[in-house]
């Protein structure tokens, strides 16, 4: 069985991605929750199980996979449902997940994931507005093109998992999206796995990190 090492559910958006993917697809795994160190860096603490000192980190027997996108691809080798069955939808989903993995800096920095909090931003910077508009356009494209409830069709796949933290961020900061995108956000927030993650997140001790 897979072992998934993660950090605080309230804050760790990278941890959420493979966690929700495994949960949503009903793939069994054992969760190893390690809170961030209270000092600045968790490197020394996380280095005990992750070569980069970062989470998420997946362990499967002798094999260690230490990055969210690599984890999704590794799980997909055994579980094809990680990505859409259709080649065009799969290419789109992989591109969109990779875009999140390598981009959206303003969204990730200004709107850090903090599931338990509801607040308002003082201002939306042009960089943040740019990221919000790009996410909105991307979700609208997927929902329209593949015609399902999920971003790349009628099934929850890894692309939904990669944007799951944006649903929590939209809720925390009251970010404004188009009606179609907001429907996806609402669907995500109602998903039993998201509800389970949030229920744990709000009970965690709140720390600086
Ligand atoms: N590119 C990595 C990013 C991993 C990452 O930055 N993880 C954060 C937690 S969300 C971390 O471990 N931070 C350690 C620290 O804050 O010291 C991935 O996709 O897995």
PDB file of C-alpha atoms and ligand atoms in Angstrom:
ATOM      1  CA  UNK A   1       0.000   0.000   0.000  1.00  0.00           C
ATOM      2  CA  UNK A   2       1.127   3.559  -0.685  1.00  0.00           C
ATOM      3  CA  UNK A   3       2.286   5.756   2.190  1.00  0.00           C
ATOM      4  CA  UNK A   4       1.718   9.473   1.631  1.00  0.00           C
ATOM      5  CA  UNK A   5       3.716  11.906   3.760  1.00  0.00           C
ATOM      6  CA  UNK A   6       2.028  15.270   4.087  1.00  0.00           C
ATOM      7  CA  UNK A   7       2.098  18.410   6.264  1.00  0.00           C
ATOM      8  CA  UNK A   8      -0.575  20.540   7.942  1.00  0.00           C
ATOM      9  CA  UNK A   9      -3.899  20.153   6.159  1.00  0.00           C
ATOM     10  CA  UNK A  10      -4.738  23.772   6.908  1.00  0.00           C
ATOM     11  CA  UNK A  11      -1.757  25.147   4.989  1.00  0.00           C
ATOM     12  CA  UNK A  12      -0.128  22.532   2.786  1.00  0.00           C
ATOM     13  CA  UNK A  13      -1.613  22.931  -0.659  1.00  0.00           C
ATOM     14  CA  UNK A  14       0.944  20.642  -2.288  1.00  0.00           C
ATOM     15  CA  UNK A  15       0.022  17.906   0.197  1.00  0.00           C
ATOM     16  CA  UNK A  16      -3.668  18.264  -0.665  1.00  0.00           C
ATOM     17  CA  UNK A  17      -3.167  17.464  -4.349  1.00  0.00           C
ATOM     18  CA  UNK A  18      -2.083  13.792  -4.180  1.00  0.00           C
ATOM     19  CA  UNK A  19      -4.114  13.227  -0.997  1.00  0.00           C
ATOM     20  CA  UNK A  20      -7.385  14.249  -2.639  1.00  0.00           C
ATOM     21  CA  UNK A  21      -6.494  12.389  -5.813  1.00  0.00           C
ATOM     22  CA  UNK A  22      -6.061   9.128  -3.886  1.00  0.00           C
ATOM     23  CA  UNK A  23      -9.181   9.737  -1.785  1.00  0.00           C
ATOM     24  CA  UNK A  24     -11.407  10.772  -4.684  1.00  0.00           C
ATOM     25  CA  UNK A  25     -10.372   7.718  -6.704  1.00  0.00           C
ATOM     26  CA  UNK A  26     -10.761   5.388  -3.699  1.00  0.00           C
ATOM     27  CA  UNK A  27      -7.147   4.240  -3.923  1.00  0.00           C
ATOM     28  CA  UNK A  28      -6.030   2.933  -0.508  1.00  0.00           C
ATOM     29  CA  UNK A  29      -3.088   4.653   1.179  1.00  0.00           C
ATOM     30  CA  UNK A  30      -1.711   5.271   4.608  1.00  0.00           C
ATOM     31  CA  UNK A  31      -1.400   8.914   5.625  1.00  0.00           C
ATOM     32  CA  UNK A  32       1.662  10.189   7.499  1.00  0.00           C
ATOM     33  CA  UNK A  33       0.880  13.640   8.843  1.00  0.00           C
ATOM     34  CA  UNK A  34       3.904  15.699   9.924  1.00  0.00           C
ATOM     35  CA  UNK A  35       3.331  19.266  11.033  1.00  0.00           C
ATOM     36  CA  UNK A  36       5.652  22.001   9.791  1.00  0.00           C
ATOM     37  CA  UNK A  37       8.476  22.785  12.202  1.00  0.00           C
ATOM     38  CA  UNK A  38       7.739  25.847  14.316  1.00  0.00           C
ATOM     39  CA  UNK A  39      10.959  27.544  13.227  1.00  0.00           C
ATOM     40  CA  UNK A  40      11.415  28.882   9.694  1.00  0.00           C
ATOM     41  CA  UNK A  41      12.262  25.732   7.774  1.00  0.00           C
ATOM     42  CA  UNK A  42      10.938  22.199   8.039  1.00  0.00           C
ATOM     43  CA  UNK A  43      13.851  20.867   6.006  1.00  0.00           C
ATOM     44  CA  UNK A  44      15.583  18.973   8.830  1.00  0.00           C
ATOM     45  CA  UNK A  45      12.308  17.450   9.999  1.00  0.00           C
ATOM     46  CA  UNK A  46      11.060  16.442   6.557  1.00  0.00           C
ATOM     47  CA  UNK A  47      14.502  15.303   5.339  1.00  0.00           C
ATOM     48  CA  UNK A  48      13.987  12.205   7.496  1.00  0.00           C
ATOM     49  CA  UNK A  49      11.483  10.894   4.939  1.00  0.00           C
ATOM     50  CA  UNK A  50      11.762  13.153   1.871  1.00  0.00           C
ATOM     51  CA  UNK A  51      14.966  13.664  -0.146  1.00  0.00           C
ATOM     52  CA  UNK A  52      14.127  17.338  -0.774  1.00  0.00           C
ATOM     53  CA  UNK A  53      12.894  18.024   2.749  1.00  0.00           C
ATOM     54  CA  UNK A  54       9.534  18.909   1.178  1.00  0.00           C
ATOM     55  CA  UNK A  55       6.116  17.294   1.149  1.00  0.00           C
ATOM     56  CA  UNK A  56       4.223  15.576  -0.372  1.00  0.00           C
ATOM     57  CA  UNK A  57       6.309  12.445  -0.592  1.00  0.00           C
ATOM     58  CA  UNK A  58       4.935   9.049  -1.614  1.00  0.00           C
ATOM     59  CA  UNK A  59       6.551   5.789  -0.548  1.00  0.00           C
ATOM     60  CA  UNK A  60       5.689   2.523  -2.261  1.00  0.00           C
ATOM     61  CA  UNK A  61       7.851  -0.280  -0.883  1.00  0.00           C
ATOM     62  CA  UNK A  62      11.438   0.616  -1.807  1.00  0.00           C
ATOM     63  CA  UNK A  63      10.371   3.443  -4.112  1.00  0.00           C
ATOM     64  CA  UNK A  64      10.168   7.084  -3.001  1.00  0.00           C
ATOM     65  CA  UNK A  65       8.506   9.749  -5.159  1.00  0.00           C
ATOM     66  CA  UNK A  66       8.998  13.294  -3.879  1.00  0.00           C
ATOM     67  CA  UNK A  67       7.004  15.716  -5.986  1.00  0.00           C
ATOM     68  CA  UNK A  68       3.250  16.143  -6.457  1.00  0.00           C
ATOM     69  CA  UNK A  69       3.265  15.858 -10.241  1.00  0.00           C
ATOM     70  CA  UNK A  70       5.608  12.877 -10.209  1.00  0.00           C
ATOM     71  CA  UNK A  71       3.365  11.269  -7.584  1.00  0.00           C
ATOM     72  CA  UNK A  72       0.311  11.691  -9.842  1.00  0.00           C
ATOM     73  CA  UNK A  73       2.204  10.130 -12.745  1.00  0.00           C
ATOM     74  CA  UNK A  74       3.468   7.266 -10.566  1.00  0.00           C
ATOM     75  CA  UNK A  75      -0.025   6.459  -9.300  1.00  0.00           C
ATOM     76  CA  UNK A  76      -1.280   6.621 -12.913  1.00  0.00           C
ATOM     77  CA  UNK A  77       1.004   3.733 -13.848  1.00  0.00           C
ATOM     78  CA  UNK A  78      -1.173   1.421 -11.732  1.00  0.00           C
ATOM     79  CA  UNK A  79      -4.426   3.411 -11.859  1.00  0.00           C
ATOM     80  CA  UNK A  80      -5.259   4.695 -15.336  1.00  0.00           C
ATOM     81  CA  UNK A  81      -8.229   6.660 -13.990  1.00  0.00           C
ATOM     82  CA  UNK A  82      -5.804   9.282 -12.620  1.00  0.00           C
ATOM     83  CA  UNK A  83      -6.000  10.905 -16.066  1.00  0.00           C
ATOM     84  CA  UNK A  84      -8.959  11.099 -18.501  1.00  0.00           C
ATOM     85  CA  UNK A  85      -9.382   8.114 -20.822  1.00  0.00           C
ATOM     86  CA  UNK A  86      -9.749  10.340 -23.878  1.00  0.00           C
ATOM     87  CA  UNK A  87      -6.392  11.319 -25.425  1.00  0.00           C
ATOM     88  CA  UNK A  88      -7.361  14.942 -26.080  1.00  0.00           C
ATOM     89  CA  UNK A  89      -8.820  15.407 -22.599  1.00  0.00           C
ATOM     90  CA  UNK A  90      -5.742  13.707 -21.136  1.00  0.00           C
ATOM     91  CA  UNK A  91      -3.358  16.048 -22.967  1.00  0.00           C
ATOM     92  CA  UNK A  92      -5.390  19.049 -21.800  1.00  0.00           C
ATOM     93  CA  UNK A  93      -5.541  17.778 -18.204  1.00  0.00           C
ATOM     94  CA  UNK A  94      -1.799  17.138 -18.117  1.00  0.00           C
ATOM     95  CA  UNK A  95      -1.071  20.598 -19.559  1.00  0.00           C
ATOM     96  CA  UNK A  96      -3.371  22.293 -17.045  1.00  0.00           C
ATOM     97  CA  UNK A  97      -1.914  20.362 -14.100  1.00  0.00           C
ATOM     98  CA  UNK A  98       1.626  21.188 -15.260  1.00  0.00           C
ATOM     99  CA  UNK A  99       0.634  24.851 -15.623  1.00  0.00           C
ATOM    100  CA  UNK A 100      -0.465  24.905 -11.971  1.00  0.00           C
ATOM    101  CA  UNK A 101       2.680  23.048 -10.910  1.00  0.00           C
ATOM    102  CA  UNK A 102       4.968  25.606 -12.553  1.00  0.00           C
ATOM    103  CA  UNK A 103       2.954  28.828 -12.433  1.00  0.00           C
ATOM    104  CA  UNK A 104       0.316  30.970 -10.725  1.00  0.00           C
ATOM    105  CA  UNK A 105       2.953  32.525  -8.467  1.00  0.00           C
ATOM    106  CA  UNK A 106       0.823  35.507  -7.394  1.00  0.00           C
ATOM    107  CA  UNK A 107      -2.187  33.341  -6.584  1.00  0.00           C
ATOM    108  CA  UNK A 108      -0.059  30.945  -4.564  1.00  0.00           C
ATOM    109  CA  UNK A 109       1.873  33.656  -2.702  1.00  0.00           C
ATOM    110  CA  UNK A 110      -0.795  36.321  -2.073  1.00  0.00           C
ATOM    111  CA  UNK A 111      -3.561  33.817  -1.357  1.00  0.00           C
ATOM    112  CA  UNK A 112      -1.675  31.192   0.644  1.00  0.00           C
ATOM    113  CA  UNK A 113      -3.919  28.249   1.474  1.00  0.00           C
ATOM    114  CA  UNK A 114      -5.425  28.707   4.951  1.00  0.00           C
ATOM    115  CA  UNK A 115      -8.548  26.529   4.905  1.00  0.00           C
ATOM    116  CA  UNK A 116      -9.937  27.525   8.311  1.00  0.00           C
ATOM    117  CA  UNK A 117      -9.886  31.291   7.710  1.00  0.00           C
ATOM    118  CA  UNK A 118     -12.399  33.603   5.950  1.00  0.00           C
ATOM    119  CA  UNK A 119     -10.969  37.008   5.108  1.00  0.00           C
ATOM    120  CA  UNK A 120     -10.793  39.734   2.467  1.00  0.00           C
ATOM    121  CA  UNK A 121      -7.747  40.964   0.612  1.00  0.00           C
ATOM    122  CA  UNK A 122      -6.884  44.665   0.952  1.00  0.00           C
ATOM    123  CA  UNK A 123      -6.320  44.842  -2.789  1.00  0.00           C
ATOM    124  CA  UNK A 124      -6.162  42.594  -5.830  1.00  0.00           C
ATOM    125  CA  UNK A 125      -2.793  43.259  -7.455  1.00  0.00           C
ATOM    126  CA  UNK A 126      -2.576  43.169 -11.272  1.00  0.00           C
ATOM    127  CA  UNK A 127      -0.506  39.973 -10.989  1.00  0.00           C
ATOM    128  CA  UNK A 128      -3.153  38.294  -8.843  1.00  0.00           C
ATOM    129  CA  UNK A 129      -5.942  39.465 -11.159  1.00  0.00           C
ATOM    130  CA  UNK A 130      -3.990  38.016 -14.079  1.00  0.00           C
ATOM    131  CA  UNK A 131      -3.732  34.631 -12.348  1.00  0.00           C
ATOM    132  CA  UNK A 132      -7.420  34.609 -11.375  1.00  0.00           C
ATOM    133  CA  UNK A 133      -8.441  35.410 -14.957  1.00  0.00           C
ATOM    134  CA  UNK A 134      -6.166  32.718 -16.360  1.00  0.00           C
ATOM    135  CA  UNK A 135      -7.529  30.088 -13.941  1.00  0.00           C
ATOM    136  CA  UNK A 136     -11.078  31.146 -14.792  1.00  0.00           C
ATOM    137  CA  UNK A 137     -10.414  30.890 -18.533  1.00  0.00           C
ATOM    138  CA  UNK A 138      -8.751  27.510 -18.120  1.00  0.00           C
ATOM    139  CA  UNK A 139     -11.578  26.033 -16.035  1.00  0.00           C
ATOM    140  CA  UNK A 140     -14.192  27.453 -18.416  1.00  0.00           C
ATOM    141  CA  UNK A 141     -12.355  25.879 -21.336  1.00  0.00           C
ATOM    142  CA  UNK A 142     -12.203  22.445 -19.690  1.00  0.00           C
ATOM    143  CA  UNK A 143     -15.791  22.489 -18.457  1.00  0.00           C
ATOM    144  CA  UNK A 144     -17.075  23.618 -21.873  1.00  0.00           C
ATOM    145  CA  UNK A 145     -14.838  21.515 -24.105  1.00  0.00           C
ATOM    146  CA  UNK A 146     -15.236  18.222 -22.241  1.00  0.00           C
ATOM    147  CA  UNK A 147     -18.803  18.906 -21.115  1.00  0.00           C
ATOM    148  CA  UNK A 148     -18.616  17.275 -17.691  1.00  0.00           C
ATOM    149  CA  UNK A 149     -18.939  18.264 -14.065  1.00  0.00           C
ATOM    150  CA  UNK A 150     -15.175  17.987 -13.644  1.00  0.00           C
ATOM    151  CA  UNK A 151     -12.467  19.945 -15.411  1.00  0.00           C
ATOM    152  CA  UNK A 152     -11.640  17.319 -18.024  1.00  0.00           C
ATOM    153  CA  UNK A 153     -14.939  15.480 -18.344  1.00  0.00           C
ATOM    154  CA  UNK A 154     -17.458  13.547 -16.300  1.00  0.00           C
ATOM    155  CA  UNK A 155     -14.915  12.031 -13.912  1.00  0.00           C
ATOM    156  CA  UNK A 156     -12.724  13.551 -11.206  1.00  0.00           C
ATOM    157  CA  UNK A 157      -9.124  13.300 -12.410  1.00  0.00           C
ATOM    158  CA  UNK A 158      -5.697  14.643 -11.453  1.00  0.00           C
ATOM    159  CA  UNK A 159      -6.403  18.043 -13.008  1.00  0.00           C
ATOM    160  CA  UNK A 160      -9.223  18.553 -10.488  1.00  0.00           C
ATOM    161  CA  UNK A 161      -6.823  17.515  -7.734  1.00  0.00           C
ATOM    162  CA  UNK A 162      -4.202  20.033  -8.898  1.00  0.00           C
ATOM    163  CA  UNK A 163      -6.712  22.903  -8.730  1.00  0.00           C
ATOM    164  CA  UNK A 164      -8.387  21.722  -5.473  1.00  0.00           C
ATOM    165  CA  UNK A 165      -6.380  24.218  -3.346  1.00  0.00           C
ATOM    166  CA  UNK A 166      -7.751  27.064  -5.499  1.00  0.00           C
ATOM    167  CA  UNK A 167     -11.261  26.094  -4.372  1.00  0.00           C
ATOM    168  CA  UNK A 168     -10.176  26.530  -0.734  1.00  0.00           C
ATOM    169  CA  UNK A 169      -8.394  29.795  -1.613  1.00  0.00           C
ATOM    170  CA  UNK A 170     -11.502  31.145  -3.367  1.00  0.00           C
ATOM    171  CA  UNK A 171     -13.500  30.367  -0.221  1.00  0.00           C
ATOM    172  CA  UNK A 172     -10.914  31.859   2.175  1.00  0.00           C
ATOM    173  CA  UNK A 173     -10.321  35.110   0.272  1.00  0.00           C
ATOM    174  CA  UNK A 174     -13.719  35.502  -1.429  1.00  0.00           C
ATOM    175  CA  UNK A 175     -12.135  35.432  -4.903  1.00  0.00           C
ATOM    176  CA  UNK A 176     -14.566  36.169  -7.733  1.00  0.00           C
ATOM    177  CA  UNK A 177     -14.951  33.737 -10.619  1.00  0.00           C
ATOM    178  CA  UNK A 178     -17.435  33.289 -13.455  1.00  0.00           C
ATOM    179  CA  UNK A 179     -20.635  31.351 -12.725  1.00  0.00           C
ATOM    180  CA  UNK A 180     -19.341  28.216 -14.491  1.00  0.00           C
ATOM    181  CA  UNK A 181     -16.085  28.243 -12.539  1.00  0.00           C
ATOM    182  CA  UNK A 182     -17.909  28.991  -9.300  1.00  0.00           C
ATOM    183  CA  UNK A 183     -20.066  25.891  -9.907  1.00  0.00           C
ATOM    184  CA  UNK A 184     -16.884  23.805 -10.108  1.00  0.00           C
ATOM    185  CA  UNK A 185     -15.588  25.442  -6.898  1.00  0.00           C
ATOM    186  CA  UNK A 186     -18.878  24.645  -5.111  1.00  0.00           C
ATOM    187  CA  UNK A 187     -18.781  21.056  -6.403  1.00  0.00           C
ATOM    188  CA  UNK A 188     -15.212  20.673  -5.188  1.00  0.00           C
ATOM    189  CA  UNK A 189     -16.013  22.109  -1.761  1.00  0.00           C
ATOM    190  CA  UNK A 190     -18.923  19.647  -1.442  1.00  0.00           C
ATOM    191  CA  UNK A 191     -16.787  16.659  -2.468  1.00  0.00           C
ATOM    192  CA  UNK A 192     -16.601  14.263   0.521  1.00  0.00           C
ATOM    193  CA  UNK A 193     -12.792  14.197   0.349  1.00  0.00           C
ATOM    194  CA  UNK A 194     -12.581  18.015   0.496  1.00  0.00           C
ATOM    195  CA  UNK A 195     -15.075  18.016   3.393  1.00  0.00           C
ATOM    196  CA  UNK A 196     -12.919  15.421   5.203  1.00  0.00           C
ATOM    197  CA  UNK A 197      -9.706  17.434   4.594  1.00  0.00           C
ATOM    198  CA  UNK A 198     -11.299  20.663   5.850  1.00  0.00           C
ATOM    199  CA  UNK A 199     -12.718  18.973   8.968  1.00  0.00           C
ATOM    200  CA  UNK A 200      -9.181  17.873   9.913  1.00  0.00           C
ATOM    201  CA  UNK A 201      -7.631  21.218   8.913  1.00  0.00           C
ATOM    202  CA  UNK A 202      -9.818  23.299  11.216  1.00  0.00           C
ATOM    203  CA  UNK A 203      -8.907  21.110  14.203  1.00  0.00           C
ATOM    204  CA  UNK A 204      -5.151  21.479  13.731  1.00  0.00           C
ATOM    205  CA  UNK A 205      -3.091  23.816  15.901  1.00  0.00           C
ATOM    206  CA  UNK A 206      -2.570  27.062  13.976  1.00  0.00           C
ATOM    207  CA  UNK A 207       1.103  27.816  13.469  1.00  0.00           C
ATOM    208  CA  UNK A 208       3.290  30.281  11.650  1.00  0.00           C
ATOM    209  CA  UNK A 209       5.050  28.516   8.812  1.00  0.00           C
TER     210      UNK A 209
HETATM  211  N1  LIG B   1       7.150  21.237  -6.257  1.00  0.00           N
HETATM  212  C1  LIG B   1       6.821  20.573  -5.003  1.00  0.00           C
HETATM  213  C2  LIG B   1       6.493  21.609  -3.951  1.00  0.00           C
HETATM  214  C3  LIG B   1       6.516  21.026  -2.545  1.00  0.00           C
HETATM  215  C4  LIG B   1       6.453  22.096  -1.445  1.00  0.00           C
HETATM  216  O1  LIG B   1       6.840  23.270  -1.652  1.00  0.00           O
HETATM  217  N2  LIG B   1       5.984  21.673  -0.262  1.00  0.00           N
HETATM  218  C5  LIG B   1       5.903  22.548   0.902  1.00  0.00           C
HETATM  219  C6  LIG B   1       4.603  22.334   1.647  1.00  0.00           C
HETATM  220  S1  LIG B   1       3.142  22.774   0.750  1.00  0.00           S
HETATM  221  C7  LIG B   1       6.968  22.168   1.922  1.00  0.00           C
HETATM  222  O2  LIG B   1       7.255  21.011   2.084  1.00  0.00           O
HETATM  223  N3  LIG B   1       7.535  23.158   2.622  1.00  0.00           N
HETATM  224  C8  LIG B   1       8.516  22.903   3.639  1.00  0.00           C
HETATM  225  C9  LIG B   1       8.786  24.091   4.500  1.00  0.00           C
HETATM  226  O3  LIG B   1       7.934  24.994   4.526  1.00  0.00           O
HETATM  227  O4  LIG B   1       9.823  24.108   5.152  1.00  0.00           O
HETATM  228  C10 LIG B   1       5.681  19.587  -5.258  1.00  0.00           C
HETATM  229  O5  LIG B   1       4.966  19.783  -6.257  1.00  0.00           O
HETATM  230  O6  LIG B   1       5.520  18.603  -4.523  1.00  0.00           O
END
